[in-house]
Tab-separated table of C-alpha atoms in Angstrom:
chain	number	residue	atom	x	y	z
A	77	UNK	CA	70.938	72.539	27.054
A	78	UNK	CA	68.464	73.667	23.821
A	79	UNK	CA	65.412	71.000	22.663
A	80	UNK	CA	66.817	70.180	19.125
A	81	UNK	CA	70.093	69.616	20.958
A	82	UNK	CA	68.054	66.011	22.323
A	83	UNK	CA	65.720	65.595	19.952
A	84	UNK	CA	65.732	61.766	19.118
A	85	UNK	CA	63.650	58.650	17.241
A	86	UNK	CA	61.814	57.335	19.107
A	87	UNK	CA	57.764	56.704	20.123
A	88	UNK	CA	55.552	59.506	20.468
A	89	UNK	CA	53.058	59.470	24.135
A	90	UNK	CA	50.754	60.917	22.724
A	91	UNK	CA	49.787	59.407	18.463
A	92	UNK	CA	51.789	55.970	19.555
A	93	UNK	CA	53.857	56.246	15.958
A	94	UNK	CA	57.541	56.106	16.176
A	95	UNK	CA	58.484	59.719	15.014
A	96	UNK	CA	62.088	61.492	14.181
A	97	UNK	CA	62.463	64.910	16.641
A	98	UNK	CA	60.296	63.460	19.516
A	99	UNK	CA	60.970	65.369	22.621
A	100	UNK	CA	60.624	64.254	26.071
A	101	UNK	CA	57.722	66.429	27.974
A	102	UNK	CA	57.838	64.474	31.558
A	103	UNK	CA	59.350	62.234	33.910
A	104	UNK	CA	57.470	59.860	36.056
A	105	UNK	CA	59.007	57.725	38.934
A	106	UNK	CA	58.335	54.170	38.694
A	107	UNK	CA	57.611	54.200	42.803
A	108	UNK	CA	60.650	52.291	44.227
A	109	UNK	CA	64.542	52.090	43.011
A	110	UNK	CA	65.766	53.960	39.665
A	111	UNK	CA	63.537	53.213	37.246
A	112	UNK	CA	61.589	56.435	35.280
A	113	UNK	CA	59.963	56.386	32.266
A	114	UNK	CA	59.057	59.621	30.380
A	115	UNK	CA	56.624	60.972	28.027
A	116	UNK	CA	57.975	61.875	24.670
A	117	UNK	CA	56.117	64.454	21.938
A	118	UNK	CA	56.321	64.505	17.703
A	119	UNK	CA	56.427	68.325	16.649
A	120	UNK	CA	53.206	67.662	15.670
A	121	UNK	CA	51.850	66.633	18.580
A	122	UNK	CA	53.768	69.687	20.652
A	123	UNK	CA	51.805	72.225	19.092
A	124	UNK	CA	48.883	70.688	19.188
A	125	UNK	CA	48.460	70.445	22.981
A	126	UNK	CA	51.418	72.602	23.496
A	127	UNK	CA	53.184	70.405	24.931
A	128	UNK	CA	56.925	72.258	26.256
A	129	UNK	CA	60.017	69.882	26.224
A	130	UNK	CA	61.366	69.611	29.787
A	131	UNK	CA	64.635	71.141	27.724
A	132	UNK	CA	63.274	73.966	27.068
A	133	UNK	CA	61.775	74.251	31.008
A	134	UNK	CA	65.168	73.519	33.130
């Protein structure tokens, strides 16, 4: 699966703005049960912070 295939519109965890093409960077376990949350980054912040989407690391 490519990073582009997993891109979507949503809130960037770094700049706190809605953007097209955000990608999942990291999944955080909430600690108990099945609840999980993730950190998503928009394109500019992926480039600025050298963030690699999770889909590209699998």
